[in-house]
mmCIF file of C-alpha atoms and ligand atoms in Angstrom:
data_model
loop_
_atom_site.group_PDB
_atom_site.id
_atom_site.type_symbol
_atom_site.label_atom_id
_atom_site.label_comp_id
_atom_site.label_asym_id
_atom_site.label_seq_id
_atom_site.Cartn_x
_atom_site.Cartn_y
_atom_site.Cartn_z
ATOM 1 C CA MET A 162 20.243 42.444 55.072
ATOM 2 C CA SER A 163 22.291 39.330 55.751
ATOM 3 C CA LEU A 164 21.032 35.953 56.842
ATOM 4 C CA ILE A 165 22.822 34.074 59.623
ATOM 5 C CA SER A 166 22.514 30.277 59.801
ATOM 6 C CA ILE A 167 23.249 28.268 62.908
ATOM 7 C CA VAL A 168 23.843 24.584 62.171
ATOM 8 C CA VAL A 169 23.564 21.992 64.925
ATOM 9 C CA PRO A 170 23.991 18.225 64.431
ATOM 10 C CA LEU A 171 21.992 16.278 67.013
ATOM 11 C CA TYR A 172 22.131 12.642 67.987
ATOM 12 C CA ASN A 173 20.046 11.546 70.973
ATOM 13 C CA GLU A 174 19.991 15.018 72.524
ATOM 14 C CA GLU A 175 16.406 15.033 73.834
ATOM 15 C CA GLY A 176 17.545 16.588 77.111
ATOM 16 C CA ASN A 177 19.330 19.450 75.359
ATOM 17 C CA VAL A 178 17.291 20.638 72.375
ATOM 18 C CA ALA A 179 14.737 22.793 74.186
ATOM 19 C CA GLU A 180 17.393 24.610 76.208
ATOM 20 C CA LEU A 181 19.608 24.913 73.133
ATOM 21 C CA ILE A 182 16.900 26.584 71.059
ATOM 22 C CA ARG A 183 15.975 28.801 74.002
ATOM 23 C CA ARG A 184 19.548 30.048 74.407
ATOM 24 C CA ILE A 185 20.117 30.561 70.701
ATOM 25 C CA THR A 186 16.837 32.447 70.340
ATOM 26 C CA ALA A 187 17.648 34.638 73.342
ATOM 27 C CA ILE A 188 21.102 35.616 72.118
ATOM 28 C CA MET A 189 19.991 36.170 68.524
ATOM 29 C CA ALA A 190 17.108 38.379 69.611
ATOM 30 C CA ARG A 191 19.622 40.519 71.475
ATOM 31 C CA ILE A 192 22.528 40.743 69.040
ATOM 32 C CA ALA A 193 21.048 40.546 65.596
ATOM 33 C CA PRO A 194 17.798 42.477 65.646
ATOM 34 C CA GLY A 195 18.269 43.700 62.099
ATOM 35 C CA ASP A 196 19.545 40.399 60.790
ATOM 36 C CA THR A 197 17.327 37.500 60.073
ATOM 37 C CA TYR A 198 18.597 34.101 61.084
ATOM 38 C CA GLU A 199 17.746 30.416 60.832
ATOM 39 C CA VAL A 200 18.675 27.494 63.037
ATOM 40 C CA VAL A 201 19.319 24.325 61.029
ATOM 41 C CA ALA A 202 18.910 21.371 63.385
ATOM 42 C CA VAL A 203 20.079 18.116 61.827
ATOM 43 C CA ASN A 204 18.617 15.011 63.407
ATOM 44 C CA ASP A 205 21.308 12.372 62.901
ATOM 45 C CA GLY A 206 19.113 9.288 63.234
ATOM 46 C CA SER A 207 18.370 9.794 66.917
ATOM 47 C CA ARG A 208 16.683 6.929 68.725
ATOM 48 C CA ASP A 209 15.114 9.161 71.348
ATOM 49 C CA ARG A 210 12.577 11.988 71.156
ATOM 50 C CA THR A 211 14.984 14.537 69.626
ATOM 51 C CA LEU A 212 13.067 14.748 66.321
ATOM 52 C CA SER A 213 9.594 15.073 67.817
ATOM 53 C CA ILE A 214 10.796 17.722 70.259
ATOM 54 C CA LEU A 215 12.382 19.658 67.397
ATOM 55 C CA ARG A 216 9.133 19.534 65.440
ATOM 56 C CA SER A 217 7.136 20.781 68.369
ATOM 57 C CA LEU A 218 9.657 23.584 68.946
ATOM 58 C CA GLN A 219 9.127 24.753 65.368
ATOM 59 C CA VAL A 220 5.737 26.079 66.386
ATOM 60 C CA LEU A 221 7.369 28.491 68.827
ATOM 61 C CA ALA A 222 10.566 29.116 66.869
ATOM 62 C CA PRO A 223 9.490 29.568 63.265
ATOM 63 C CA ASN A 224 13.062 30.079 62.031
ATOM 64 C CA LEU A 225 13.968 26.566 63.124
ATOM 65 C CA VAL A 226 14.670 24.335 60.129
ATOM 66 C CA VAL A 227 14.547 20.632 60.908
ATOM 67 C CA ALA A 228 16.593 18.383 58.623
ATOM 68 C CA ASP A 229 16.143 14.693 59.269
ATOM 69 C CA LEU A 230 18.791 12.257 58.038
ATOM 70 C CA SER A 231 17.690 8.812 56.887
ATOM 71 C CA ARG A 232 19.827 7.167 59.609
ATOM 72 C CA ASN A 233 22.773 7.899 61.897
ATOM 73 C CA PHE A 234 25.677 9.011 59.715
ATOM 74 C CA GLY A 235 27.950 10.367 62.427
ATOM 75 C CA HIS A 236 28.782 13.843 63.637
ATOM 76 C CA GLN A 237 30.954 15.030 60.736
ATOM 77 C CA ILE A 238 28.503 13.932 58.034
ATOM 78 C CA ALA A 239 25.537 15.355 59.954
ATOM 79 C CA ALA A 240 27.378 18.672 60.206
ATOM 80 C CA THR A 241 28.089 18.540 56.468
ATOM 81 C CA ALA A 242 24.397 17.937 55.743
ATOM 82 C CA GLY A 243 23.543 20.960 57.894
ATOM 83 C CA LEU A 244 26.042 23.138 56.036
ATOM 84 C CA ASP A 245 24.494 22.018 52.742
ATOM 85 C CA VAL A 246 20.990 22.905 53.923
ATOM 86 C CA ALA A 247 21.991 26.267 55.461
ATOM 87 C CA ARG A 248 21.359 29.300 53.276
ATOM 88 C CA GLY A 249 23.020 31.984 55.377
ATOM 89 C CA ASP A 250 25.619 34.547 54.341
ATOM 90 C CA ALA A 251 27.427 33.476 57.480
ATOM 91 C CA VAL A 252 27.042 29.980 58.888
ATOM 92 C CA ILE A 253 27.827 28.994 62.459
ATOM 93 C CA LEU A 254 28.445 25.354 63.296
ATOM 94 C CA MET A 255 28.055 24.246 66.900
ATOM 95 C CA ASP A 256 27.423 21.175 69.040
ATOM 96 C CA GLY A 257 23.948 20.600 70.419
ATOM 97 C CA ASP A 258 24.933 19.805 73.996
ATOM 98 C CA LEU A 259 25.642 23.429 74.995
ATOM 99 C CA GLN A 260 29.340 22.722 75.444
ATOM 100 C CA ASP A 261 29.706 25.443 72.836
ATOM 101 C CA PRO A 262 28.037 28.495 74.380
ATOM 102 C CA PRO A 263 25.696 30.199 71.853
ATOM 103 C CA GLU A 264 26.626 33.543 73.440
ATOM 104 C CA LEU A 265 29.967 33.392 71.592
ATOM 105 C CA ILE A 266 28.074 33.999 68.348
ATOM 106 C CA GLU A 267 28.256 37.708 69.156
ATOM 107 C CA ALA A 268 32.069 37.644 69.016
ATOM 108 C CA PHE A 269 31.957 35.525 65.847
ATOM 109 C CA LEU A 270 29.708 38.011 64.067
ATOM 110 C CA ALA A 271 31.862 40.963 65.120
ATOM 111 C CA LYS A 272 34.936 39.351 63.513
ATOM 112 C CA TRP A 273 32.932 38.366 60.458
ATOM 113 C CA ARG A 274 31.820 41.982 60.001
ATOM 114 C CA GLU A 275 35.481 42.994 60.231
ATOM 115 C CA GLY A 276 35.980 40.877 57.125
ATOM 116 C CA TYR A 277 37.137 37.478 58.367
ATOM 117 C CA ASP A 278 35.881 34.415 56.532
ATOM 118 C CA VAL A 279 36.413 31.902 59.314
ATOM 119 C CA VAL A 280 36.189 32.626 63.017
ATOM 120 C CA TYR A 281 37.062 29.498 64.975
ATOM 121 C CA ALA A 282 36.701 29.024 68.718
ATOM 122 C CA THR A 283 39.755 27.806 70.609
ATOM 123 C CA ARG A 284 39.185 26.078 73.925
ATOM 124 C CA LYS A 285 40.948 27.858 76.737
ATOM 125 C CA THR A 286 39.585 25.445 79.297
ATOM 126 C CA ARG A 287 37.348 22.385 79.088
ATOM 127 C CA LYS A 288 34.945 21.669 81.886
ATOM 128 C CA GLY A 289 33.364 18.366 82.795
ATOM 129 C CA GLU A 290 35.637 16.148 80.692
ATOM 130 C CA SER A 291 37.655 13.181 81.861
ATOM 131 C CA PHE A 292 41.402 13.396 82.357
ATOM 132 C CA PHE A 293 41.737 10.784 79.623
ATOM 133 C CA LYS A 294 39.793 12.874 77.093
ATOM 134 C CA LEU A 295 41.742 16.029 77.924
ATOM 135 C CA LEU A 296 45.066 14.222 77.581
ATOM 136 C CA THR A 297 44.245 12.400 74.343
ATOM 137 C CA ALA A 298 42.790 15.578 72.807
ATOM 138 C CA ARG A 299 45.932 17.533 73.717
ATOM 139 C CA VAL A 300 48.227 14.902 72.249
ATOM 140 C CA PHE A 301 46.046 14.539 69.159
ATOM 141 C CA TYR A 302 45.941 18.227 68.207
ATOM 142 C CA ARG A 303 49.700 18.522 68.597
ATOM 143 C CA THR A 304 50.431 15.315 66.693
ATOM 144 C CA ILE A 305 48.285 16.187 63.707
ATOM 145 C CA ARG A 306 49.906 19.605 63.596
ATOM 146 C CA ARG A 307 53.313 17.984 63.219
ATOM 147 C CA LEU A 308 52.137 15.525 60.610
ATOM 148 C CA THR A 309 50.571 17.925 58.131
ATOM 149 C CA ASN A 310 51.375 21.025 56.110
ATOM 150 C CA VAL A 311 47.903 22.445 56.594
ATOM 151 C CA SER A 312 47.971 24.649 59.661
ATOM 152 C CA ILE A 313 45.164 23.246 61.773
ATOM 153 C CA PRO A 314 44.770 25.314 64.970
ATOM 154 C CA VAL A 315 45.305 23.386 68.221
ATOM 155 C CA ASP A 316 42.544 22.816 70.799
ATOM 156 C CA THR A 317 39.931 23.906 68.303
ATOM 157 C CA GLY A 318 36.835 21.881 67.503
ATOM 158 C CA ASP A 319 34.179 22.466 64.892
ATOM 159 C CA PHE A 320 32.585 25.389 66.742
ATOM 160 C CA ARG A 321 33.098 28.248 64.312
ATOM 161 C CA LEU A 322 31.634 30.771 61.922
ATOM 162 C CA MET A 323 32.173 30.435 58.186
ATOM 163 C CA SER A 324 31.369 32.904 55.442
ATOM 164 C CA ARG A 325 29.263 31.871 52.468
ATOM 165 C CA ARG A 326 32.281 31.420 50.209
ATOM 166 C CA VAL A 327 33.956 29.114 52.744
ATOM 167 C CA VAL A 328 30.759 27.047 53.114
ATOM 168 C CA ASP A 329 30.505 26.798 49.321
ATOM 169 C CA ALA A 330 34.163 25.786 49.088
ATOM 170 C CA LEU A 331 33.632 23.135 51.784
ATOM 171 C CA GLY A 332 30.576 21.926 49.879
ATOM 172 C CA GLU A 333 32.819 21.136 46.940
ATOM 173 C CA THR A 334 34.966 18.773 49.001
ATOM 174 C CA ARG A 335 33.019 15.528 49.047
ATOM 175 C CA GLU A 336 35.533 13.278 50.769
ATOM 176 C CA LYS A 337 33.857 10.579 52.841
ATOM 177 C CA HIS A 338 36.063 10.434 55.890
ATOM 178 C CA ARG A 339 35.546 14.013 56.800
ATOM 179 C CA PHE A 340 37.681 15.906 59.222
ATOM 180 C CA LEU A 341 35.851 19.211 58.950
ATOM 181 C CA ARG A 342 38.146 21.326 61.091
ATOM 182 C CA GLY A 343 41.040 20.288 58.852
ATOM 183 C CA LEU A 344 39.071 20.893 55.666
ATOM 184 C CA VAL A 345 38.163 24.407 56.805
ATOM 185 C CA SER A 346 41.849 25.182 57.401
ATOM 186 C CA TRP A 347 42.708 23.664 54.039
ATOM 187 C CA VAL A 348 40.144 25.835 52.232
ATOM 188 C CA GLY A 349 42.001 28.978 53.357
ATOM 189 C CA PHE A 350 40.737 32.596 53.212
ATOM 190 C CA ASN A 351 41.089 34.909 56.218
ATOM 191 C CA GLN A 352 40.867 32.917 59.411
ATOM 192 C CA ILE A 353 41.035 34.032 63.003
ATOM 193 C CA GLY A 354 40.455 32.437 66.400
ATOM 194 C CA VAL A 355 38.639 33.606 69.511
ATOM 195 C CA GLU A 356 39.139 31.913 72.859
ATOM 196 C CA TYR A 357 36.385 30.516 75.032
ATOM 197 C CA GLU A 358 35.770 28.301 78.018
ATOM 198 C CA ARG A 359 34.224 25.011 77.004
ATOM 199 C CA GLU A 360 31.335 24.174 79.283
ATOM 200 C CA ALA A 361 30.295 20.794 80.571
ATOM 201 C CA ARG A 362 27.452 19.063 78.752
ATOM 202 C CA PHE A 363 24.036 20.457 79.720
ATOM 203 C CA ALA A 364 22.393 17.010 79.718
ATOM 204 C CA GLY A 365 23.075 13.501 78.463
ATOM 205 C CA GLU A 366 26.355 11.775 77.759
ATOM 206 C CA THR A 367 29.081 12.115 75.162
ATOM 207 C CA LYS A 368 28.351 10.487 71.813
ATOM 208 C CA TYR A 369 32.070 9.970 71.257
ATOM 209 C CA PRO A 370 33.186 6.806 73.052
ATOM 210 C CA ILE A 371 36.868 5.842 72.759
ATOM 211 C CA SER A 372 36.267 3.756 69.635
ATOM 212 C CA LYS A 373 34.733 6.731 67.770
ATOM 213 C CA MET A 374 37.425 9.074 69.069
ATOM 214 C CA LEU A 375 40.102 6.770 67.698
ATOM 215 C CA LYS A 376 38.378 6.483 64.332
ATOM 216 C CA PHE A 377 38.006 10.246 64.186
ATOM 217 C CA ALA A 378 41.698 10.719 65.019
ATOM 218 C CA ILE A 379 42.766 8.261 62.302
ATOM 219 C CA ASP A 380 40.413 9.956 59.814
ATOM 220 C CA GLY A 381 42.006 13.288 60.645
ATOM 221 C CA ILE A 382 45.546 12.031 60.255
ATOM 222 C CA THR A 383 45.001 9.988 57.095
ATOM 223 C CA SER A 384 43.018 12.816 55.452
ATOM 224 C CA PHE A 385 45.762 15.340 56.003
ATOM 225 C CA SER A 386 49.052 13.466 56.020
ATOM 226 C CA GLU A 387 50.951 10.828 54.080
ATOM 227 C CA ILE A 388 53.659 10.702 56.710
ATOM 228 C CA PRO A 389 52.366 7.427 58.262
ATOM 229 C CA LEU A 390 52.854 5.752 54.857
ATOM 230 C CA ARG A 391 56.368 7.093 54.660
ATOM 231 C CA PHE A 392 56.907 5.900 58.217
ATOM 232 C CA ALA A 393 56.383 2.351 56.961
ATOM 233 C CA THR A 394 59.053 2.878 54.317
ATOM 234 C CA TYR A 395 61.524 4.388 56.793
ATOM 235 C CA LEU A 396 60.904 1.615 59.271
ATOM 236 C CA GLY A 397 61.463 -0.929 56.511
ATOM 237 C CA PHE A 398 64.816 0.644 55.667
ATOM 238 C CA ILE A 399 65.921 0.792 59.282
ATOM 239 C CA VAL A 400 64.929 -2.804 60.003
ATOM 240 C CA SER A 401 66.655 -3.995 56.812
ATOM 241 C CA ALA A 402 69.851 -2.151 57.739
ATOM 242 C CA VAL A 403 69.869 -3.669 61.228
ATOM 243 C CA ALA A 404 69.129 -7.105 59.769
ATOM 244 C CA PHE A 405 72.014 -6.720 57.314
ATOM 245 C CA LEU A 406 74.482 -5.834 60.084
ATOM 246 C CA TYR A 407 73.217 -8.668 62.181
ATOM 247 C CA ALA A 408 73.660 -11.074 59.247
ATOM 248 C CA ILE A 409 77.330 -10.056 58.991
ATOM 249 C CA VAL A 410 77.785 -10.721 62.706
ATOM 250 C CA VAL A 411 76.103 -14.122 62.465
ATOM 251 C CA ILE A 412 78.181 -15.145 59.424
ATOM 252 C CA ALA A 413 81.399 -14.002 61.132
ATOM 253 C CA LEU A 414 80.512 -16.042 64.216
ATOM 254 C CA LYS A 415 79.796 -19.033 62.014
ATOM 255 C CA ILE A 416 83.199 -18.743 60.268
ATOM 256 C CA LEU A 417 84.922 -18.419 63.644
ATOM 257 C CA GLY A 418 83.013 -21.467 64.812
ATOM 258 C CA LEU A 419 81.477 -19.514 67.695
ATOM 259 C CA ASN A 420 77.811 -19.758 66.842
ATOM 260 C CA GLU A 421 75.443 -21.152 69.419
ATOM 261 C CA PRO A 422 72.162 -22.896 68.679
ATOM 262 C CA GLY A 423 69.938 -19.814 68.651
ATOM 263 C CA TYR A 424 66.258 -20.422 69.478
ATOM 264 C CA THR A 425 65.946 -17.162 71.409
ATOM 265 C CA SER A 426 67.462 -14.918 68.750
ATOM 266 C CA ILE A 427 65.350 -16.517 66.022
ATOM 267 C CA MET A 428 62.159 -16.068 68.011
ATOM 268 C CA VAL A 429 62.968 -12.448 68.749
ATOM 269 C CA VAL A 430 63.698 -11.686 65.118
ATOM 270 C CA VAL A 431 60.627 -13.526 63.809
ATOM 271 C CA LEU A 432 58.259 -11.886 66.282
ATOM 272 C CA PHE A 433 59.734 -8.438 65.809
ATOM 273 C CA LEU A 434 59.622 -8.599 62.037
ATOM 274 C CA GLY A 435 56.122 -10.085 62.147
ATOM 275 C CA GLY A 436 55.000 -7.139 64.286
ATOM 276 C CA VAL A 437 56.644 -4.575 62.025
ATOM 277 C CA GLN A 438 55.043 -6.136 58.971
ATOM 278 C CA LEU A 439 51.571 -6.176 60.486
ATOM 279 C CA VAL A 440 51.847 -2.558 61.591
ATOM 280 C CA THR A 441 52.969 -1.367 58.192
ATOM 281 C CA ILE A 442 50.351 -3.443 56.358
ATOM 282 C CA GLY A 443 47.797 -1.986 58.752
ATOM 283 C CA ILE A 444 48.881 1.571 57.949
ATOM 284 C CA ALA A 445 48.747 0.891 54.215
ATOM 285 C CA GLY A 446 45.344 -0.745 54.779
ATOM 286 C CA GLU A 447 43.962 2.370 56.483
ATOM 287 C CA TYR A 448 44.702 4.385 53.373
ATOM 288 C CA LEU A 449 43.548 1.622 51.039
ATOM 289 C CA GLY A 450 40.207 1.302 52.833
ATOM 290 C CA ARG A 451 39.660 5.023 52.514
ATOM 291 C CA ILE A 452 40.482 4.912 48.817
ATOM 292 C CA TYR A 453 37.959 2.082 48.448
ATOM 293 C CA ASP A 454 35.268 4.073 50.247
ATOM 294 C CA GLN A 455 35.968 7.095 48.100
ATOM 295 C CA VAL A 456 35.958 5.128 44.847
ATOM 296 C CA LYS A 457 32.519 3.699 45.593
ATOM 297 C CA ALA A 458 31.340 7.309 45.276
ATOM 298 C CA ARG A 459 28.207 6.816 47.340
ATOM 299 C CA PRO A 460 26.379 9.968 48.405
ATOM 300 C CA LEU A 461 27.586 11.280 51.775
ATOM 301 C CA TYR A 462 24.090 11.051 53.276
ATOM 302 C CA PHE A 463 20.385 10.944 52.560
ATOM 303 C CA LEU A 464 17.877 13.380 53.991
ATOM 304 C CA SER A 465 14.449 11.995 54.667
ATOM 305 C CA SER A 466 12.990 15.487 55.125
ATOM 306 C CA VAL A 467 13.780 19.180 55.489
ATOM 307 C CA GLU A 468 11.053 21.092 57.241
ATOM 308 C CA ARG A 469 11.017 24.857 57.109
ATOM 309 C CA ALA A 470 8.445 27.077 58.649
ATOM 310 C CA ASP A 471 8.392 30.498 57.070
ATOM 311 C CA ALA A 472 8.882 33.110 59.755
ATOM 312 C CA ARG A 473 6.704 35.747 58.123
ATOM 313 C CA ALA A 474 3.905 33.656 56.700
ATOM 314 C CA VAL A 475 3.040 31.686 59.793
ATOM 315 C CA PRO A 476 1.653 33.221 62.958
ATOM 316 C CA VAL A 477 3.142 31.808 66.130
ATOM 317 C CA ALA A 478 1.270 28.809 67.552
ATOM 318 C CA ALA A 479 -0.608 28.209 64.319
ATOM 319 C CA ASN A 480 -0.468 24.850 62.655
ATOM 320 C CA VAL A 481 2.919 24.942 60.946
ATOM 321 C CA PRO A 482 2.835 23.545 57.433
ATOM 322 C CA SER A 483 5.962 21.700 56.550
ATOM 323 C CA GLU A 484 7.589 20.887 53.281
ATOM 324 C CA ARG A 485 8.787 17.324 53.073
ATOM 325 C CA SER A 486 10.887 16.081 50.262
ATOM 326 C CA PRO A 487 13.462 13.333 49.962
ATOM 327 C CA ILE A 488 16.794 14.906 49.112
ATOM 328 C CA SER A 489 20.193 13.397 48.665
ATOM 329 C CA SER A 490 23.604 14.873 48.408
HETATM 330 N N1 UDP B 1286 26.555 13.884 67.125
HETATM 331 C C1 UDP B 1286 25.900 13.541 65.942
HETATM 332 N N2 UDP B 1286 26.010 12.255 65.475
HETATM 333 C C2 UDP B 1286 26.758 11.303 66.116
HETATM 334 C C3 UDP B 1286 27.464 11.676 67.293
HETATM 335 C C4 UDP B 1286 27.336 12.980 67.766
HETATM 336 O O1 UDP B 1286 25.232 14.364 65.340
HETATM 337 O O2 UDP B 1286 26.813 10.161 65.619
HETATM 338 C C5 UDP B 1286 26.425 15.263 67.648
HETATM 339 C C6 UDP B 1286 26.011 15.345 69.096
HETATM 340 O O3 UDP B 1286 24.619 15.270 69.242
HETATM 341 C C7 UDP B 1286 26.572 16.693 69.496
HETATM 342 C C8 UDP B 1286 27.834 16.810 68.652
HETATM 343 O O4 UDP B 1286 27.686 15.878 67.592
HETATM 344 O O5 UDP B 1286 25.701 17.754 69.163
HETATM 345 C C9 UDP B 1286 29.095 16.519 69.444
HETATM 346 O O6 UDP B 1286 28.991 15.272 70.086
HETATM 347 P P1 UDP B 1286 29.425 15.049 71.608
HETATM 348 O O7 UDP B 1286 28.994 16.208 72.435
HETATM 349 O O8 UDP B 1286 28.936 13.704 72.042
HETATM 350 O O9 UDP B 1286 31.006 15.016 71.477
HETATM 351 P P2 UDP B 1286 32.052 15.524 72.595
HETATM 352 O O10 UDP B 1286 31.687 16.935 72.918
HETATM 353 O O11 UDP B 1286 31.900 14.606 73.751
HETATM 354 O O12 UDP B 1286 33.382 15.398 71.914
HETATM 355 MG MG1 MG B 1287 29.896 17.493 73.589
#
């Protein structure tokens, strides 16, 4: 009999957790009666009641595993921690705000049983998101596709099923600036997509303000492409060539005695070159900073506890004993 794990990173989702667990439990009871399953909820340093609600839900949902990170590490690291904790033969990763409908798990499992290792969910439509988010997401997925050799599917988030060997392979990649959807594509094996309609958030607000979205986009691009670095080189060549031609013109004018006192042209050249230099240094710096982070080789996260309640040993509504141990990875 196979075990299915459902991994959900949660940051300040107090309004969503109860409904989330209810919907997951309902769908799993219907579609996987023979299969056992576990829900791995990762509390990513929430400042609200997310953790205490999760603990109280464990009494009713004994297959709920609560992993508590030592602080907020961000969505991608929290998801990684959940994948590390999950023990399933198939592992499903989903958001905790019900934008990813748990009901799609049925389609995931069907494809998995057909032999696919990764079943990713492609967004056909996205409800309840701003025009700005829709536009930037569209541009982002198409840009990163052009910049990298890894074929990362467009309009596809982290909502997906992965087989045990894919989860193990992912577990071996310990890069700090994680772009999970890219890493999963990079890992390979048989992958297939299913389409779905992305719902609006059930409760609460997005945890991805523009600043985090931008950081995430840069992480994705720098993790999977060196083209921006080459861009600096190309730009350098182009600017040098133009400067060389311009120098010839200026010298010719000087010889012909036609040169004017040139404040404007000097300012334009100085400002333009200054801008180009800062941009290219900035690009190099993005990569350098990531190398620095990687070289420090700090653990990706610390878990302050993992609490499992054994489904068979504990009668519902009894006092659930919990194992608590500090773990790092
Ligand atoms: N999340 C997290 N840590 C963070 C930010 C977000 O674990 O620092 C979780 C969040 O609780 C949610 C998922 O990541 O379950 C996706 O976040 P969100 O829904 O805010 O992103 P959006 O759907 O707006 O892109
Ligand atoms: Mg969301």
